[in-house]
Short mmCIF file of C-alpha atoms in Angstrom, two decimals:
data_model
loop_
_atom_site.label_atom_id
_atom_site.label_comp_id
_atom_site.label_asym_id
_atom_site.label_seq_id
_atom_site.Cartn_x
_atom_site.Cartn_y
_atom_site.Cartn_z
CA MET A 30 0.81 -18.47 -1.87
CA ALA A 31 0.45 -15.32 0.32
CA PRO A 32 1.92 -11.92 -1.22
CA SER A 33 5.04 -10.52 0.37
CA PHE A 34 5.21 -6.82 1.26
CA ARG A 35 8.07 -4.70 2.40
CA ARG A 36 7.68 -1.66 5.25
CA TYR A 37 7.89 1.84 3.83
CA SER A 38 10.93 3.53 4.02
CA LYS A 39 11.59 6.65 2.27
CA GLU A 40 15.04 5.44 1.63
CA ALA A 41 14.07 2.34 0.09
CA ALA A 42 11.30 3.62 -2.38
CA THR A 43 11.83 3.70 -5.82
CA ARG A 44 10.12 5.54 -8.46
CA ASP A 45 8.04 2.51 -9.07
CA THR A 46 6.65 1.53 -5.50
CA VAL A 47 3.20 0.96 -4.98
CA LEU A 48 2.41 2.29 -1.60
CA LEU A 49 -0.49 0.42 0.48
CA ARG A 50 -1.17 2.52 3.33
CA VAL A 51 -3.38 0.69 6.28
CA ILE A 52 -5.44 2.86 8.66
CA GLN A 53 -7.49 1.59 11.47
CA ARG A 54 -11.18 2.94 11.31
CA GLY A 55 -12.89 1.67 14.53
CA ASP A 56 -12.76 -2.26 14.65
CA ARG A 57 -11.71 -2.54 10.84
CA PRO A 58 -8.62 -1.94 8.95
CA VAL A 59 -8.79 -0.32 5.60
CA GLY A 60 -6.34 0.50 3.13
CA PHE A 61 -5.37 3.05 0.36
CA VAL A 62 -3.26 2.55 -2.50
CA ASP A 63 -1.10 5.25 -3.66
CA SER A 64 2.11 5.12 -6.03
CA ILE A 65 5.57 7.01 -5.03
CA ASP A 66 5.97 10.04 -7.33
CA PHE A 67 9.23 11.62 -6.73
CA GLY A 68 8.13 14.85 -8.45
CA ASN A 69 6.90 12.87 -11.59
CA GLU A 70 4.02 15.06 -13.33
CA ASP A 71 3.37 11.59 -15.36
CA THR A 72 2.51 9.17 -12.70
CA PRO A 73 -0.97 7.72 -13.76
CA TYR A 74 -2.23 6.80 -10.36
CA TYR A 75 -3.62 8.76 -7.46
CA PRO A 76 -4.67 7.76 -4.10
CA THR A 77 -7.49 5.86 -3.76
CA GLU A 78 -10.58 6.06 -1.42
CA GLU A 79 -10.53 3.98 1.62
CA LEU A 80 -11.11 -0.10 0.73
CA PRO A 81 -11.50 -3.14 2.56
CA MET A 82 -8.29 -4.77 3.02
CA PRO A 83 -8.59 -7.45 0.63
CA ASP A 84 -9.50 -4.97 -2.14
CA ALA A 85 -6.79 -2.84 -1.36
CA ILE A 86 -4.40 -5.63 -1.54
CA ARG A 87 -5.69 -6.65 -4.93
CA LEU A 88 -5.57 -3.41 -6.02
CA ALA A 89 -2.00 -2.91 -4.92
CA GLU A 90 -0.93 -6.05 -6.79
CA ASN A 91 -2.78 -5.05 -9.89
CA ARG A 92 -0.97 -1.75 -9.92
CA ASN A 93 2.37 -3.37 -9.39
CA ASP A 94 2.85 -3.73 -13.40
CA THR A 95 6.50 -2.77 -12.92
CA GLY A 96 7.36 -5.63 -10.66
CA GLY A 97 8.65 -3.01 -8.26
CA PRO A 98 8.18 -3.48 -4.42
CA ILE A 99 4.69 -2.97 -2.63
CA MET A 100 5.29 -1.20 0.38
CA VAL A 101 3.34 -0.89 3.52
CA GLU A 102 2.83 1.96 5.70
CA LEU A 103 0.93 1.18 9.05
CA GLU A 104 -0.93 4.24 10.22
CA GLU A 105 -3.46 5.37 13.24
CA ASP A 106 -2.98 2.12 15.35
CA ALA A 107 -3.29 -0.23 12.36
CA GLU A 108 -1.88 -3.63 12.87
CA TRP A 109 -0.65 -5.92 10.10
CA ASN A 110 -2.81 -9.21 9.88
CA PRO A 111 -0.65 -12.22 8.50
CA GLU A 112 -3.35 -13.55 6.51
CA TRP A 113 -2.82 -10.91 4.19
CA GLY A 114 0.53 -11.71 3.40
CA THR A 115 4.36 -11.47 4.72
CA LEU A 116 5.41 -8.13 5.74
CA GLU A 117 9.16 -7.58 6.08
#
């Protein structure tokens, strides 16, 4: 079963939100995984270097240990591929 993701919005993000940023690099999309901080100095995660999308999705799912939402931010002409999962 393909994972489900939500579009990022500041209003919907919570302290445990995992953020997957998708950027278009030429003909290939790449992902960066981050967490929403809200000023918490103890956040253990830092943004990743760019990763191929399958790896970025896997990392986002692994970091989602609290069961909070995985939110997606599409940047720089990036488009969501339905093969990655459902984007609500």
